[in-house]
mmCIF file of C-alpha atoms in Angstrom:
data_model
loop_
_atom_site.group_PDB
_atom_site.id
_atom_site.type_symbol
_atom_site.label_atom_id
_atom_site.label_comp_id
_atom_site.label_asym_id
_atom_site.label_seq_id
_atom_site.Cartn_x
_atom_site.Cartn_y
_atom_site.Cartn_z
ATOM 1 C CA MET J 1 8.897 1.822 31.583
ATOM 2 C CA LYS J 2 12.112 2.277 29.314
ATOM 3 C CA ASN J 3 11.985 3.916 26.001
ATOM 4 C CA THR J 4 15.206 2.922 24.110
ATOM 5 C CA ASN J 5 16.755 3.391 20.253
ATOM 6 C CA ILE J 6 17.618 0.213 19.734
ATOM 7 C CA ASN J 7 20.884 -0.354 18.127
ATOM 8 C CA VAL J 8 20.571 -1.881 14.686
ATOM 9 C CA LEU J 9 23.253 -3.078 12.928
ATOM 10 C CA THR J 10 23.849 -2.644 9.008
ATOM 11 C CA PHE J 11 24.831 -5.858 7.131
ATOM 12 C CA SER J 12 27.208 -5.294 4.663
ATOM 13 C CA GLY J 13 30.551 -7.007 3.323
ATOM 14 C CA GLU J 14 31.123 -10.646 3.804
ATOM 15 C CA GLU J 15 31.571 -10.515 7.703
ATOM 16 C CA TYR J 16 27.608 -10.314 7.802
ATOM 17 C CA ALA J 17 26.629 -13.112 4.810
ATOM 18 C CA ALA J 18 25.057 -15.292 7.783
ATOM 19 C CA PRO J 19 22.867 -12.501 9.157
ATOM 20 C CA LEU J 20 22.029 -10.842 5.665
ATOM 21 C CA ALA J 21 20.850 -14.652 4.573
ATOM 22 C CA LEU J 22 18.845 -15.067 7.259
ATOM 23 C CA ALA J 23 17.215 -11.606 7.409
ATOM 24 C CA ASN J 24 16.449 -12.674 3.239
ATOM 25 C CA GLY J 25 14.843 -15.850 4.568
ATOM 26 C CA LEU J 26 12.882 -13.909 6.830
ATOM 27 C CA LYS J 27 11.530 -11.710 4.169
ATOM 28 C CA ASP J 28 10.269 -14.735 1.950
ATOM 29 C CA ILE J 29 8.635 -15.900 5.117
ATOM 30 C CA ILE J 30 7.063 -12.469 5.965
ATOM 31 C CA LYS J 31 5.891 -11.913 2.004
ATOM 32 C CA ALA J 32 4.111 -15.470 2.226
ATOM 33 C CA ALA J 33 2.630 -14.873 5.125
ATOM 34 C CA ALA J 34 1.108 -11.608 4.037
ATOM 35 C CA TYR J 35 -0.102 -13.400 1.148
ATOM 36 C CA THR J 36 -1.626 -16.382 2.881
ATOM 37 C CA ARG J 37 -3.480 -13.500 5.117
ATOM 38 C CA TYR J 38 -3.703 -11.187 2.638
ATOM 39 C CA GLY J 39 -3.882 -11.900 -0.609
ATOM 40 C CA TYR J 40 -7.282 -11.654 -1.524
ATOM 41 C CA THR J 41 -7.600 -7.966 -0.596
ATOM 42 C CA ASN J 42 -4.870 -7.936 -3.690
ATOM 43 C CA MET J 43 -2.908 -5.449 -1.469
ATOM 44 C CA VAL J 44 0.042 -8.003 -1.965
ATOM 45 C CA GLN J 45 1.946 -9.583 -4.282
ATOM 46 C CA LYS J 46 1.503 -13.279 -4.941
ATOM 47 C CA PHE J 47 4.127 -15.491 -3.014
ATOM 48 C CA SER J 48 3.907 -18.882 -1.909
ATOM 49 C CA LEU J 49 6.535 -20.970 -0.012
ATOM 50 C CA ASP J 50 6.468 -24.731 0.078
ATOM 51 C CA ASN J 51 6.247 -26.144 3.665
ATOM 52 C CA TYR J 52 5.862 -22.220 4.813
ATOM 53 C CA ASN J 53 5.432 -23.794 8.358
ATOM 54 C CA GLU J 54 8.612 -26.248 8.552
ATOM 55 C CA GLU J 55 10.630 -22.973 6.927
ATOM 56 C CA MET J 56 9.103 -20.196 9.228
ATOM 57 C CA ASN J 57 10.024 -22.826 12.331
ATOM 58 C CA LYS J 58 13.398 -23.517 10.928
ATOM 59 C CA ASN J 59 13.810 -19.613 10.165
ATOM 60 C CA LYS J 60 13.234 -18.315 14.040
ATOM 61 C CA LYS J 61 15.562 -21.493 15.167
ATOM 62 C CA ALA J 62 18.333 -20.560 12.952
ATOM 63 C CA ILE J 63 18.218 -16.566 13.885
ATOM 64 C CA LEU J 64 17.925 -17.042 17.500
ATOM 65 C CA GLY J 65 20.654 -19.557 17.380
ATOM 66 C CA TYR J 66 22.766 -17.218 15.539
ATOM 67 C CA CYS J 67 22.191 -14.598 18.157
ATOM 68 C CA LYS J 68 23.101 -16.627 21.134
ATOM 69 C CA GLU J 69 26.442 -17.354 18.962
ATOM 70 C CA VAL J 70 27.955 -14.024 18.403
ATOM 71 C CA SER J 71 26.342 -12.761 21.672
ATOM 72 C CA HIS J 72 28.132 -15.835 23.577
ATOM 73 C CA VAL J 73 25.050 -15.961 25.891
ATOM 74 C CA ILE J 74 24.598 -19.370 28.031
ATOM 75 C CA ALA J 75 20.959 -20.104 27.765
ATOM 76 C CA ASP J 76 19.025 -23.406 27.506
ATOM 77 C CA PHE J 77 16.259 -22.469 24.809
ATOM 78 C CA SER J 78 13.833 -25.206 25.202
ATOM 79 C CA THR J 79 12.852 -23.189 28.232
ATOM 80 C CA LYS J 80 11.405 -19.684 28.950
ATOM 81 C CA THR J 81 13.720 -18.864 31.495
ATOM 82 C CA GLY J 82 16.707 -19.288 29.408
ATOM 83 C CA LEU J 83 14.594 -17.402 25.993
ATOM 84 C CA ALA J 84 14.316 -14.522 28.815
ATOM 85 C CA ALA J 85 18.036 -14.402 30.043
ATOM 86 C CA ALA J 86 18.937 -14.659 26.349
ATOM 87 C CA PHE J 87 16.684 -11.500 25.458
ATOM 88 C CA ASP J 88 17.861 -9.755 28.397
ATOM 89 C CA ASN J 89 21.425 -9.403 26.701
ATOM 90 C CA SER J 90 22.216 -6.298 24.675
ATOM 91 C CA ASN J 91 24.223 -8.245 22.301
ATOM 92 C CA PHE J 92 21.928 -10.787 21.367
ATOM 93 C CA THR J 93 19.188 -7.853 21.332
ATOM 94 C CA THR J 94 21.204 -6.107 18.953
ATOM 95 C CA MET J 95 21.839 -8.818 16.700
ATOM 96 C CA PHE J 96 18.067 -10.279 16.523
ATOM 97 C CA ASN J 97 17.013 -6.708 16.227
ATOM 98 C CA SER J 98 19.160 -6.039 13.035
ATOM 99 C CA ILE J 99 18.181 -9.123 11.251
ATOM 100 C CA ILE J 100 14.208 -8.439 12.124
ATOM 101 C CA ALA J 101 14.566 -4.723 11.046
ATOM 102 C CA THR J 102 16.517 -5.547 7.892
ATOM 103 C CA ALA J 103 14.063 -8.384 6.767
ATOM 104 C CA LEU J 104 11.569 -5.257 7.484
ATOM 105 C CA ARG J 105 12.858 -2.782 5.451
ATOM 106 C CA GLY J 106 13.478 -5.163 2.722
ATOM 107 C CA VAL J 107 9.735 -6.703 2.844
ATOM 108 C CA MET J 108 8.124 -2.874 3.102
ATOM 109 C CA VAL J 109 10.426 -1.196 0.971
ATOM 110 C CA GLU J 110 10.162 -3.118 -1.955
ATOM 111 C CA ALA J 111 6.646 -4.020 -1.331
ATOM 112 C CA VAL J 112 4.570 -4.203 -4.728
ATOM 113 C CA SER J 113 0.604 -3.930 -4.654
ATOM 114 C CA PRO J 114 -1.184 -4.481 -7.604
ATOM 115 C CA GLN J 115 -4.351 -2.422 -5.711
ATOM 116 C CA LEU J 116 -1.982 0.453 -5.556
ATOM 117 C CA ASN J 117 -0.374 0.240 -8.837
ATOM 118 C CA ALA J 118 -4.168 0.547 -10.346
ATOM 119 C CA LEU J 119 -4.700 3.736 -8.943
ATOM 120 C CA CYS J 120 -1.371 5.527 -8.325
ATOM 121 C CA ASN J 121 2.784 5.643 -9.438
ATOM 122 C CA ILE J 122 4.581 4.763 -7.005
ATOM 123 C CA VAL J 123 8.387 6.614 -6.913
ATOM 124 C CA THR J 124 10.693 5.575 -3.905
ATOM 125 C CA VAL J 125 13.122 8.101 -2.663
ATOM 126 C CA ASP J 126 16.215 8.343 -0.593
ATOM 127 C CA LEU J 127 15.853 9.090 3.086
ATOM 128 C CA GLY J 128 14.847 12.907 3.594
ATOM 129 C CA ASP J 129 14.378 13.392 -0.118
ATOM 130 C CA SER J 130 11.110 14.628 -1.915
ATOM 131 C CA HIS J 131 10.715 14.105 -5.894
ATOM 132 C CA THR J 132 9.361 16.849 -8.336
ATOM 133 C CA TRP J 133 7.576 16.694 -11.418
ATOM 134 C CA GLU J 134 7.730 19.076 -13.907
ATOM 135 C CA ILE J 135 4.341 19.264 -15.374
ATOM 136 C CA ASP J 136 4.216 20.993 -19.092
ATOM 137 C CA THR J 137 1.100 22.309 -20.610
ATOM 138 C CA LYS J 138 -1.091 20.823 -23.062
ATOM 139 C CA GLY J 139 -2.180 23.702 -24.853
ATOM 140 C CA LEU J 140 -1.759 24.373 -28.208
ATOM 141 C CA PRO J 141 -1.252 27.662 -30.029
ATOM 142 C CA ILE J 142 -4.132 29.333 -31.635
ATOM 143 C CA ALA J 143 -4.370 29.864 -35.147
ATOM 144 C CA GLN J 144 -6.761 32.604 -36.231
ATOM 145 C CA ARG J 145 -7.083 34.880 -39.297
ATOM 146 C CA ALA J 146 -5.372 37.887 -39.394
ATOM 147 C CA SER J 147 -3.197 40.071 -41.577
ATOM 148 C CA TYR J 148 0.432 39.744 -41.014
ATOM 149 C CA ASN J 149 2.031 40.709 -37.566
ATOM 150 C CA ASP J 150 -1.381 41.480 -36.277
ATOM 151 C CA ASN J 151 -3.872 39.600 -33.969
ATOM 152 C CA VAL J 152 -1.686 36.861 -32.883
ATOM 153 C CA ALA J 153 -1.625 34.785 -30.116
ATOM 154 C CA ILE J 154 1.184 33.496 -28.297
ATOM 155 C CA LEU J 155 1.561 30.639 -26.253
ATOM 156 C CA ARG J 156 4.897 30.126 -24.338
ATOM 157 C CA GLY J 157 7.194 27.871 -25.700
ATOM 158 C CA HIS J 158 7.885 25.889 -22.437
ATOM 159 C CA ALA J 159 5.254 26.714 -19.730
ATOM 160 C CA ALA J 160 5.983 23.741 -17.341
ATOM 161 C CA GLY J 161 5.173 24.316 -13.756
ATOM 162 C CA SER J 162 6.946 21.964 -10.774
ATOM 163 C CA ILE J 163 4.851 19.561 -7.972
ATOM 164 C CA THR J 164 6.320 18.742 -5.185
ATOM 165 C CA VAL J 165 5.424 15.823 -2.812
ATOM 166 C CA LYS J 166 7.539 15.343 -0.236
ATOM 167 C CA PRO J 167 7.082 12.140 1.806
ATOM 168 C CA ARG J 168 5.621 12.558 5.771
ATOM 169 C CA PRO J 169 6.104 10.532 8.826
ATOM 170 C CA TYR J 170 3.889 7.629 9.782
ATOM 171 C CA SER J 171 4.168 5.135 12.754
ATOM 172 C CA LEU J 172 2.695 2.174 14.053
ATOM 173 C CA GLY J 173 3.750 -0.587 16.607
ATOM 174 C CA THR J 174 3.488 -3.925 17.568
ATOM 175 C CA THR J 175 4.575 -6.410 20.436
ATOM 176 C CA ILE J 176 6.664 -9.835 20.641
ATOM 177 C CA ASP J 177 6.152 -12.178 23.152
ATOM 178 C CA TYR J 178 9.473 -13.665 23.166
ATOM 179 C CA ILE J 179 9.070 -16.606 25.628
ATOM 180 C CA ARG J 180 6.804 -17.768 23.289
ATOM 181 C CA ILE J 181 8.473 -17.520 20.076
ATOM 182 C CA LEU J 182 9.705 -20.870 20.123
ATOM 183 C CA ALA J 183 6.465 -22.315 20.298
ATOM 184 C CA ASN J 184 4.930 -23.894 17.560
ATOM 185 C CA ASP J 185 1.917 -21.949 16.824
ATOM 186 C CA TYR J 186 3.841 -18.750 17.495
ATOM 187 C CA ASP J 187 3.483 -17.678 13.614
ATOM 188 C CA LEU J 188 6.988 -14.968 13.246
ATOM 189 C CA GLY J 189 6.202 -14.639 9.967
ATOM 190 C CA ALA J 190 2.305 -13.733 10.300
ATOM 191 C CA GLU J 191 3.359 -11.348 13.259
ATOM 192 C CA LEU J 192 5.958 -9.243 10.940
ATOM 193 C CA ALA J 193 3.052 -9.420 7.989
ATOM 194 C CA ARG J 194 0.661 -7.383 10.092
ATOM 195 C CA VAL J 195 3.586 -4.427 10.070
ATOM 196 C CA GLN J 196 3.912 -4.717 6.406
ATOM 197 C CA LEU J 197 0.086 -4.633 5.237
ATOM 198 C CA GLY J 198 -0.459 -1.671 8.311
ATOM 199 C CA MET J 199 1.859 0.480 6.164
ATOM 200 C CA LEU J 200 0.638 -0.861 3.115
ATOM 201 C CA TYR J 201 -3.260 0.289 4.382
ATOM 202 C CA ALA J 202 -2.293 3.949 5.202
ATOM 203 C CA GLN J 203 -0.298 4.378 1.809
ATOM 204 C CA TYR J 204 -3.689 2.663 0.261
ATOM 205 C CA LYS J 205 -5.716 4.930 2.206
ATOM 206 C CA LEU J 206 -4.004 7.995 1.214
ATOM 207 C CA VAL J 207 -4.268 7.107 -2.572
ATOM 208 C CA VAL J 208 -8.275 6.346 -2.468
ATOM 209 C CA ASN J 209 -9.073 9.519 -0.281
ATOM 210 C CA THR J 210 -6.975 11.492 -2.965
ATOM 211 C CA ILE J 211 -8.646 10.337 -5.893
ATOM 212 C CA PHE J 212 -11.999 9.376 -5.093
ATOM 213 C CA ASN J 213 -12.433 12.653 -3.492
ATOM 214 C CA SER J 214 -14.825 14.504 -5.558
ATOM 215 C CA ALA J 215 -14.415 18.000 -4.291
ATOM 216 C CA ASN J 216 -10.796 17.884 -6.054
ATOM 217 C CA ILE J 217 -12.540 18.124 -9.033
ATOM 218 C CA VAL J 218 -15.605 19.773 -8.044
ATOM 219 C CA ASP J 219 -15.419 22.801 -10.534
ATOM 220 C CA THR J 220 -14.743 20.846 -13.561
ATOM 221 C CA ALA J 221 -16.692 18.637 -16.035
ATOM 222 C CA LEU J 222 -14.771 15.887 -15.133
ATOM 223 C CA VAL J 223 -17.573 14.872 -11.945
ATOM 224 C CA SER J 224 -20.986 13.225 -13.235
ATOM 225 C CA ALA J 225 -23.009 13.814 -9.716
ATOM 226 C CA ALA J 226 -25.684 11.260 -10.562
ATOM 227 C CA TRP J 227 -26.167 8.361 -13.589
ATOM 228 C CA ASN J 228 -27.019 9.455 -16.561
ATOM 229 C CA ALA J 229 -26.365 7.325 -19.617
ATOM 230 C CA THR J 230 -25.651 10.342 -22.297
ATOM 231 C CA THR J 231 -23.549 11.916 -19.602
ATOM 232 C CA PHE J 232 -21.464 9.251 -18.833
ATOM 233 C CA VAL J 233 -20.427 8.408 -22.575
ATOM 234 C CA GLN J 234 -19.414 12.427 -22.867
ATOM 235 C CA LEU J 235 -17.457 11.978 -19.788
ATOM 236 C CA ALA J 236 -15.719 9.040 -21.033
ATOM 237 C CA SER J 237 -15.245 10.196 -24.444
ATOM 238 C CA ASP J 238 -13.661 13.824 -22.775
ATOM 239 C CA ILE J 239 -11.250 11.745 -20.858
ATOM 240 C CA LYS J 240 -10.173 9.959 -24.215
ATOM 241 C CA MET J 241 -10.036 13.628 -25.900
ATOM 242 C CA LEU J 242 -8.214 15.250 -22.929
ATOM 243 C CA ASN J 243 -5.354 12.295 -22.945
ATOM 244 C CA GLY J 244 -4.534 12.038 -26.519
ATOM 245 C CA GLY J 245 -6.917 9.633 -27.726
ATOM 246 C CA ALA J 246 -5.615 6.878 -25.320
ATOM 247 C CA GLY J 247 -8.536 4.555 -23.681
ATOM 248 C CA VAL J 248 -10.551 5.047 -20.706
ATOM 249 C CA THR J 249 -10.917 2.374 -17.796
ATOM 250 C CA ALA J 250 -13.104 2.399 -15.164
ATOM 251 C CA TYR J 251 -12.297 1.382 -11.659
ATOM 252 C CA GLY J 252 -14.210 0.744 -8.605
ATOM 253 C CA THR J 253 -15.847 -1.782 -5.809
ATOM 254 C CA LEU J 254 -18.383 -4.470 -6.546
ATOM 255 C CA THR J 255 -20.622 -2.669 -5.303
ATOM 256 C CA ALA J 256 -20.641 0.510 -7.150
ATOM 257 C CA PHE J 257 -20.209 -1.410 -10.069
ATOM 258 C CA ASN J 258 -23.535 -3.305 -9.228
ATOM 259 C CA LYS J 259 -25.348 -0.373 -8.686
ATOM 260 C CA ILE J 260 -24.067 1.361 -12.121
ATOM 261 C CA SER J 261 -24.790 -1.612 -14.099
ATOM 262 C CA ALA J 262 -28.185 -1.810 -12.655
ATOM 263 C CA LEU J 263 -28.698 1.931 -13.666
ATOM 264 C CA ALA J 264 -27.248 1.209 -17.041
ATOM 265 C CA THR J 265 -29.619 -1.702 -18.270
ATOM 266 C CA THR J 266 -32.675 0.057 -16.910
ATOM 267 C CA GLY J 267 -35.268 -0.082 -19.628
ATOM 268 C CA GLY J 268 -34.143 -2.951 -20.927
ATOM 269 C CA TYR J 269 -31.151 -4.526 -22.760
ATOM 270 C CA GLY J 270 -31.760 -7.925 -23.105
ATOM 271 C CA PHE J 271 -31.442 -11.271 -21.146
ATOM 272 C CA VAL J 272 -27.860 -11.708 -22.257
ATOM 273 C CA SER J 273 -26.744 -7.900 -19.768
ATOM 274 C CA GLN J 274 -29.197 -9.503 -17.239
ATOM 275 C CA ASP J 275 -27.738 -12.810 -16.851
ATOM 276 C CA GLU J 276 -23.532 -11.113 -16.439
ATOM 277 C CA ILE J 277 -25.107 -9.110 -13.972
ATOM 278 C CA ILE J 278 -26.395 -12.064 -12.043
ATOM 279 C CA ARG J 279 -23.236 -14.163 -13.024
ATOM 280 C CA ASN J 280 -20.498 -11.692 -12.167
ATOM 281 C CA GLY J 281 -22.761 -8.876 -10.046
ATOM 282 C CA TYR J 282 -22.014 -6.609 -12.606
ATOM 283 C CA LEU J 283 -20.939 -5.678 -16.237
ATOM 284 C CA GLY J 284 -17.195 -6.011 -17.480
ATOM 285 C CA LYS J 285 -18.360 -3.420 -20.183
ATOM 286 C CA ILE J 286 -20.757 -0.314 -19.565
ATOM 287 C CA TYR J 287 -20.968 2.491 -22.939
ATOM 288 C CA GLY J 288 -17.363 1.134 -24.317
ATOM 289 C CA VAL J 289 -15.893 1.569 -20.876
ATOM 290 C CA ASP J 290 -14.191 -1.056 -19.259
ATOM 291 C CA CYS J 291 -14.777 -1.932 -15.717
ATOM 292 C CA VAL J 292 -12.367 -3.007 -13.408
ATOM 293 C CA VAL J 293 -13.216 -3.987 -9.670
ATOM 294 C CA ILE J 294 -10.762 -3.055 -7.299
ATOM 295 C CA ASP J 295 -11.475 -5.241 -3.863
ATOM 296 C CA GLN J 296 -12.649 -3.521 -0.446
ATOM 297 C CA ALA J 297 -10.141 -3.075 2.215
ATOM 298 C CA THR J 298 -10.338 -2.295 6.198
ATOM 299 C CA ASP J 299 -7.946 -1.934 8.408
ATOM 300 C CA PHE J 300 -10.323 -3.894 11.249
ATOM 301 C CA SER J 301 -9.904 -0.983 13.501
ATOM 302 C CA ALA J 302 -13.953 -1.550 15.094
ATOM 303 C CA PRO J 303 -16.142 -4.427 15.235
ATOM 304 C CA PHE J 304 -17.869 -4.763 12.130
ATOM 305 C CA THR J 305 -21.383 -4.011 13.785
ATOM 306 C CA THR J 306 -24.259 -2.108 11.600
ATOM 307 C CA ALA J 307 -23.246 1.395 13.157
ATOM 308 C CA ASN J 308 -19.269 0.654 12.149
ATOM 309 C CA ALA J 309 -19.711 -1.059 8.781
ATOM 310 C CA ALA J 310 -19.749 2.406 6.554
ATOM 311 C CA ASN J 311 -16.663 4.004 8.181
ATOM 312 C CA LEU J 312 -14.612 0.726 7.991
ATOM 313 C CA ARG J 313 -14.801 0.372 4.292
ATOM 314 C CA LEU J 314 -12.131 2.231 2.871
ATOM 315 C CA VAL J 315 -13.088 2.304 -0.891
ATOM 316 C CA PRO J 316 -16.102 4.651 -1.814
ATOM 317 C CA ASP J 317 -19.043 2.713 -2.900
ATOM 318 C CA ASN J 318 -21.114 5.824 -4.491
ATOM 319 C CA TYR J 319 -17.920 6.510 -7.229
ATOM 320 C CA ILE J 320 -16.003 4.873 -9.636
ATOM 321 C CA VAL J 321 -13.226 6.887 -11.367
ATOM 322 C CA LEU J 322 -12.403 6.756 -14.922
ATOM 323 C CA LEU J 323 -8.597 6.608 -15.539
ATOM 324 C CA SER J 324 -6.940 6.933 -19.142
ATOM 325 C CA THR J 325 -4.859 3.745 -19.686
ATOM 326 C CA VAL J 326 -1.883 5.923 -20.453
ATOM 327 C CA GLY J 327 1.023 5.319 -17.938
ATOM 328 C CA ASP J 328 0.848 8.714 -16.147
ATOM 329 C CA LYS J 329 -1.661 8.197 -13.199
ATOM 330 C CA PRO J 330 -2.902 11.562 -11.640
ATOM 331 C CA VAL J 331 -1.806 10.544 -7.667
ATOM 332 C CA LYS J 332 1.352 9.643 -7.271
ATOM 333 C CA LEU J 333 2.914 7.891 -4.226
ATOM 334 C CA VAL J 334 6.008 8.908 -2.954
ATOM 335 C CA ARG J 335 7.628 6.977 0.078
ATOM 336 C CA GLU J 336 11.195 6.935 1.224
ATOM 337 C CA ASN J 337 13.513 3.910 0.760
ATOM 338 C CA TYR J 338 14.295 3.588 4.917
ATOM 339 C CA VAL J 339 12.052 2.291 7.513
ATOM 340 C CA ARG J 340 13.130 3.320 11.291
ATOM 341 C CA VAL J 341 12.767 0.843 14.084
ATOM 342 C CA ARG J 342 12.157 1.717 18.228
ATOM 343 C CA MET J 343 12.164 -0.894 20.756
ATOM 344 C CA ILE J 344 10.256 -0.009 24.115
ATOM 345 C CA GLU J 345 10.539 -2.598 26.819
ATOM 346 C CA ALA J 346 8.393 -4.074 29.337
ATOM 347 C CA ILE J 347 4.535 -3.037 28.259
ATOM 348 C CA ASP J 348 1.287 -4.472 28.824
ATOM 349 C CA ASN J 349 2.047 -5.349 32.587
ATOM 350 C CA SER J 350 4.684 -7.961 30.979
ATOM 351 C CA LEU J 351 8.253 -8.256 31.414
ATOM 352 C CA ASN J 352 8.231 -10.667 28.098
ATOM 353 C CA ARG J 353 7.137 -8.756 25.549
ATOM 354 C CA ILE J 354 8.784 -5.921 23.642
ATOM 355 C CA GLU J 355 7.338 -3.376 21.919
ATOM 356 C CA TYR J 356 8.979 -2.571 18.256
ATOM 357 C CA ASN J 357 7.538 0.909 16.978
ATOM 358 C CA TYR J 358 8.204 1.242 12.923
ATOM 359 C CA PHE J 359 8.407 4.728 11.216
ATOM 360 C CA MET J 360 8.023 4.872 7.851
ATOM 361 C CA ASN J 361 7.929 8.492 5.604
ATOM 362 C CA PHE J 362 5.359 8.296 2.838
ATOM 363 C CA ASP J 363 2.701 10.979 1.193
ATOM 364 C CA ALA J 364 0.073 11.305 -1.552
ATOM 365 C CA GLY J 365 -0.499 14.016 -4.002
ATOM 366 C CA TYR J 366 -1.733 14.809 -7.941
ATOM 367 C CA ALA J 367 1.455 15.512 -9.851
ATOM 368 C CA THR J 368 0.156 14.947 -13.495
ATOM 369 C CA GLN J 369 -0.956 16.067 -16.845
ATOM 370 C CA CYS J 370 -3.419 13.704 -16.974
ATOM 371 C CA HIS J 371 -6.986 14.111 -16.782
ATOM 372 C CA TYR J 372 -9.195 12.006 -15.213
ATOM 373 C CA GLY J 373 -13.161 11.570 -14.135
ATOM 374 C CA LEU J 374 -15.569 10.412 -11.095
ATOM 375 C CA GLN J 375 -18.996 8.580 -11.962
ATOM 376 C CA ALA J 376 -21.368 8.745 -9.155
ATOM 377 C CA THR J 377 -23.541 5.301 -8.650
ATOM 378 C CA ASN J 378 -26.579 6.874 -7.574
#
C-alpha cells in the first residue's frame, strides 16, 4: 500500500482560470448536494441548483476532460480501462486532486451552519494561528458611606484577562471509485458533501459538548437541576440582569421542550396551552422566554438500535440552554482557513479506489463576558 502526500496546485492568475472555474462549479454542486441530503438537520445553509443531476454530470465530465487535456493522456473515458489508465498518470491525478481539494477547501472553510451559529460565534484564522479575546470585568466601583479618604474600595480601571482558543487537528477519510466516476448513478457532489458534513458535525459536537455540559457551571446559580417554575423565572431574570438587560432565549431539542412544556403547564393552564403542545409538540414561549427548537443530529456511526439510540443522539434531551440575545455567545469556535488533503492508493483490496484523507484544524472553548444558564427537563 502506498501512502502519498499528493501534489496539489494552488490556482491563481489567468493561466488557472479554467480549473478555478471548474472548482467553483464543483463547490456549488457540493453545497446543493449537502442541502438536499442534510438540509433537514439545519446544519447547512439552504442552497439549491436547478437540474442538479444534469449540472453534476456536466461538471465531472468537464473536470475529467480538462485533466486529460493538460496531462496529454491518451485514454477513452467511455471505458473503465480508459479511466484507470488516466488515473495512473501522475499529471492527470495531480490536476484532478487539485480541483477536488480547491472545491472542498472553499466549501468547508466558508461553510455557514444555522445550527452552529445559534449556539456559538465562529472565527476563522489563518493556517497555524489562534485567536485571543480580551475579557474585561463587568464589575462596578462600590460606593459606600465614608469620610474623606477613608474606607474606599478600589476597582482596577482596566481588569481584562486574555483567553486564547487554538485550533487542533481533526481528520476523516473517504474513497472515490474512479472507474465508476462517469456512471450516471455516481453522484460526485454527494460523495464530497459527506466530507463537508463530517467536519461540520465534529465542530458541532465540540460546541454542544461544551455548552450543554452542566459540570462547566455547576458551582454557579445558573444551573437548575430540576424543573421548578419559580426557579426557572429567576434563572431567566438573573441571566437578563447579568447581561445588561438583554433578552433571553431558550434553545433545546423538541424532546427537551416537550418535557418542559408538560411540566410548565402542570396544574392546568387552559385549553390554549394544551392545544399548542399537541399541535407543535412544545410551547413557543414559557414564562416570557422564547423557545427555539434546534434539530437533533447524528453521525450514523452505528445501527439505530434500542441500545445505541441514546448515544447516537448528539444534543442532550435532559437540558435546555438559556442564552442572551446579545451578539456575544459564551462558546467560540475557532477554525483555520485551510484543509490539507492526502491520498492513499489502492485500498479495500481494490486497485480502482483512491482514499482521500482530509485534515482541518478547529477547536471550541469559552471566551466571553456573557452569562448563560442551563435548565434541566426533569
